[in-house]
Coordinates of C-alpha atoms in Angstrom, one line a residue:
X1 CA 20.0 12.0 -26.0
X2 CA 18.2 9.1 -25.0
X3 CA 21.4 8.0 -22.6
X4 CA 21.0 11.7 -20.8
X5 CA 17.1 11.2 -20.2
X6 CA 18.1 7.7 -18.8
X7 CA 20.8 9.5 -16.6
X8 CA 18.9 12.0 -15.2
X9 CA 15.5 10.2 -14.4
X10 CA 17.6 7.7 -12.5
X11 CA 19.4 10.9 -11.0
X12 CA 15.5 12.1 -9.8
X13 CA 13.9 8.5 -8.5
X14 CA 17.6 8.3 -6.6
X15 CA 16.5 10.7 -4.7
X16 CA 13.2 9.9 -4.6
X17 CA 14.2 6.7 -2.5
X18 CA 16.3 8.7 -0.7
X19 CA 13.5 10.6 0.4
X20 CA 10.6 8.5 0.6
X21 CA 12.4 4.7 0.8
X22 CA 10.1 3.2 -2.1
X23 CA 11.6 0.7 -3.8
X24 CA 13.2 2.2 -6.6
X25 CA 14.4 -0.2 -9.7
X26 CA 15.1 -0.2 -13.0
X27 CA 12.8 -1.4 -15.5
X28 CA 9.3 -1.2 -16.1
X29 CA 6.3 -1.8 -12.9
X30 CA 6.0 -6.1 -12.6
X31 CA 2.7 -7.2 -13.0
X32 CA 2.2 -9.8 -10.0
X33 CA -1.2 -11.4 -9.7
X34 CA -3.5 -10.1 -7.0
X35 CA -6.1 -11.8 -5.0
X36 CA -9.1 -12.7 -7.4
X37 CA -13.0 -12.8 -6.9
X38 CA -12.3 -9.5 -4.9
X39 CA -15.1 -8.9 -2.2
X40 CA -14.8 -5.3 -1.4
X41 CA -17.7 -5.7 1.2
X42 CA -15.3 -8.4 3.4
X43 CA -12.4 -6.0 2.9
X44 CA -14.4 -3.3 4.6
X45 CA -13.3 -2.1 8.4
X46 CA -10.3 -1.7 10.5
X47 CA -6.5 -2.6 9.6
X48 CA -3.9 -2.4 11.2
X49 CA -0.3 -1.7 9.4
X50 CA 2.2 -4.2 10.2
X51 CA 5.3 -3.1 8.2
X52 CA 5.6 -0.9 5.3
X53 CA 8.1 0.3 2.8
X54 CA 8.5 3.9 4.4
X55 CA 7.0 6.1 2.6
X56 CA 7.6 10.0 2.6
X57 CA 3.8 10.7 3.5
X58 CA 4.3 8.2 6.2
X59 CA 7.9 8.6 7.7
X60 CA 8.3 8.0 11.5
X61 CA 4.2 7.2 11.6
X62 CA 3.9 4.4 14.2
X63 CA 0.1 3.1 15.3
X64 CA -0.8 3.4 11.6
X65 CA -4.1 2.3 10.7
X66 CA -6.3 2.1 7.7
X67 CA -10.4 2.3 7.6
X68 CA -12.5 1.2 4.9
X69 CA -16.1 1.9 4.3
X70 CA -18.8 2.7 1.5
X71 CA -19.2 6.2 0.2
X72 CA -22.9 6.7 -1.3
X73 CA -21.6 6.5 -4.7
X74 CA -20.1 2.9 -4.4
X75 CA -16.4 4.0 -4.1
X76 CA -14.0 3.1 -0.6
X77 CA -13.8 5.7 2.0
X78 CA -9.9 5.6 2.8
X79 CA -9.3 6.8 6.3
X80 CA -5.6 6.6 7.4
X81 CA -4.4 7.5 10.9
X82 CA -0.9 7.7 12.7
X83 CA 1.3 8.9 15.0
X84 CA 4.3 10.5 14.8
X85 CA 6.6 10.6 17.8
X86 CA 7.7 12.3 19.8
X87 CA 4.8 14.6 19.2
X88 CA 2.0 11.8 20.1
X89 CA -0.6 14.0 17.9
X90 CA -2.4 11.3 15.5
X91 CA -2.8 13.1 12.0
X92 CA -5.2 11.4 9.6
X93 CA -5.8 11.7 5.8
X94 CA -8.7 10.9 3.9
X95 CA -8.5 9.5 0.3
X96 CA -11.0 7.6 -2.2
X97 CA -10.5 3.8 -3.8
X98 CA -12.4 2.7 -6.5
X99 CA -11.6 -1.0 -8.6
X100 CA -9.4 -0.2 -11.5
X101 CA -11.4 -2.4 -13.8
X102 CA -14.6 -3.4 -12.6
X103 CA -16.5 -4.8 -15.6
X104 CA -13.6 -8.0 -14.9
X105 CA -15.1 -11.1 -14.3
X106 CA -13.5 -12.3 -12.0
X107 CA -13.2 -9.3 -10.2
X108 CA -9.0 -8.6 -9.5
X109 CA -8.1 -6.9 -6.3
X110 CA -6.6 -3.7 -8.3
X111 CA -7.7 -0.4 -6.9
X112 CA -7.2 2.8 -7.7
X113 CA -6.5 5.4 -4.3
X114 CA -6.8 9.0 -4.6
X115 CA -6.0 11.6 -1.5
X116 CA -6.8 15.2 -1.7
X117 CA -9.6 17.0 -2.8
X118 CA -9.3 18.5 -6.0
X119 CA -9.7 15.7 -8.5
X120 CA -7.8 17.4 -11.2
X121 CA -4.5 17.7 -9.6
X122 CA -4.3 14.7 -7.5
X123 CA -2.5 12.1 -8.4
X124 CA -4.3 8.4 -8.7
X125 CA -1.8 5.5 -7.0
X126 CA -2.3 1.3 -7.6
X127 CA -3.5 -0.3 -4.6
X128 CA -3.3 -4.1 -5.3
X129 CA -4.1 -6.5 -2.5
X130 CA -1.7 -9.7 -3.7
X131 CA -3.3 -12.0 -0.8
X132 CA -6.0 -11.3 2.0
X133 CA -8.1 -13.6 3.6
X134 CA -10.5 -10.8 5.1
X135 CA -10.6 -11.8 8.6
X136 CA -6.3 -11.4 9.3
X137 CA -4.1 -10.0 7.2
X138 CA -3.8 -8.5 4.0
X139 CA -0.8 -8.1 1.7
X140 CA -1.0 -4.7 -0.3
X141 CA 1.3 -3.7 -3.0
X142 CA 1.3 -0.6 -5.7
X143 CA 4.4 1.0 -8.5
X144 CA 4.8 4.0 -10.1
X145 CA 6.4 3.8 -13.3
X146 CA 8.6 6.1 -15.4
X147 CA 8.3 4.8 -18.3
X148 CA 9.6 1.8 -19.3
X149 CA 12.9 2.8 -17.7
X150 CA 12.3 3.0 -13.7
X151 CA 9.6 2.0 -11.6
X152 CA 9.1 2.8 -7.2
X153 CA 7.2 0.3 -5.3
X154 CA 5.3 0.5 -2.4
X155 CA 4.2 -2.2 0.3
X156 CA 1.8 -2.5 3.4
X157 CA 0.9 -5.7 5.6
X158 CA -1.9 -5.0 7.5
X159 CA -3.7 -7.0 10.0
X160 CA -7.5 -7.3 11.5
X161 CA -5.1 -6.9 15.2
X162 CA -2.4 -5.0 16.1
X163 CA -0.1 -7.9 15.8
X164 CA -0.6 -10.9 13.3
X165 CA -1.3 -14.6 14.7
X166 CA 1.4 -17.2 13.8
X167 CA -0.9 -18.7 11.0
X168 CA -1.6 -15.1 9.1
X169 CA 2.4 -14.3 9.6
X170 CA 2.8 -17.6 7.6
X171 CA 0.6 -16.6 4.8
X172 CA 2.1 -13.3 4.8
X173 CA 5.3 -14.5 4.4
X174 CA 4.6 -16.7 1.3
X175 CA 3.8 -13.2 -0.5
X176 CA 6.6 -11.6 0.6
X177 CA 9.2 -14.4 -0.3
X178 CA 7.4 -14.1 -3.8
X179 CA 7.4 -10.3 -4.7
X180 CA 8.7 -8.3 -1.8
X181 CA 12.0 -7.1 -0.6
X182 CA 11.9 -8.4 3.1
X183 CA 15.0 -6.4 3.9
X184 CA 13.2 -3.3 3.0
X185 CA 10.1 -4.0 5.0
X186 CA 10.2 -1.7 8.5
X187 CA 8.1 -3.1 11.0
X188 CA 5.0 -0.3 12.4
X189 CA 4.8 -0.1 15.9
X190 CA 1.4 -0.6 17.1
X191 CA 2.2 0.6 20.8
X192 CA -1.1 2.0 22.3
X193 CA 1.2 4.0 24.6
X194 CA 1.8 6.2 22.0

């Protein structure tokens, strides 16, 4: 029984990446370390997305961009934007962060995002910056696990500017040698045309 449980959620997360392109795997979410001594104030603002694992909320989206700012209870206004061609209409979608486990010490870059507006029904996703040095780019990964059996991944680089400098592309590379699939990583245009 076990064997047909394995069989068919691998069946359901295969298609999964088929639709969305997460990185789907076998085996329970990794736990890589994030950036530490968190400051969610620096973090705050503008980013630009740089590439991405597609995602199925996000396929074709080109000039993606993410804000940041303080709600009045403490928690991260999440204000995503794209476009998706060849329409040219920008579509947005608004969503709440909070830190996963703020009484740490020190503080770990582990957030929890939720879109949507009924609380009970919306699903909660990781949003773990690995490496960010607040001023250029930011390295952002989350997983979903089934179990211990399958896990999908997500990725986003973003950058402060629409393209990163030679120096943040360095740093960002570092992470991705470490825990991301480069080949999987599809590059956002940032084309203002559009």
């Amino acid at each position: 029984m076990k064997s047909v449980q394995l069989i068919a959620a691998a069946f359901v997360l295969g298609l999964v990446q088929l639709v969305s392109a997460q990185q789907v795997g076998i085996g329970a979410c990794p736990n890589p370390p994030v950036h530490i001594n968190f400051d969610v104030s620096r973090y705050l603002g503008l980013w630009y997305e740089i590439r991405r694992y597609e995602q199925v909320f996000q396929l074709g989206g080109e000039c993606v961009t993410a804000e940041y700012s303080l709600n009045a209870d403490g928690s991260v206004r999440v204000f995503n934007s794209m476009v998706v061609p060849p329409a040219q209409a920008r579509s947005s979608d608004t969503g709440r962060a909070v830190i996963a486990f703020p009484d740490e010490s020190p503080l770990e870059a582990k957030l929890n995002v939720t879109f949507g507006t009924n609380p009970d029904i919306d699903i909660s996703a990781n949003y773990w910056v690995l490496g960010t040095d607040y001023d250029s780019y930011a390295v952002v990964w989350g997983c979903f696990g089934v179990g211990d059996t399958l896990r999908a991944e997500s990725a986003w680089i973003l950058s402060r500017t629409p393209q990163l400098s030679p120096a943040a592309s360095q740093q960002v590379q570092g992470f991705i040698d470490l825990y991301l699939d480069e080949e999987s990583l599809r590059t956002t245009m940032q084309d203002p045309q559009l």
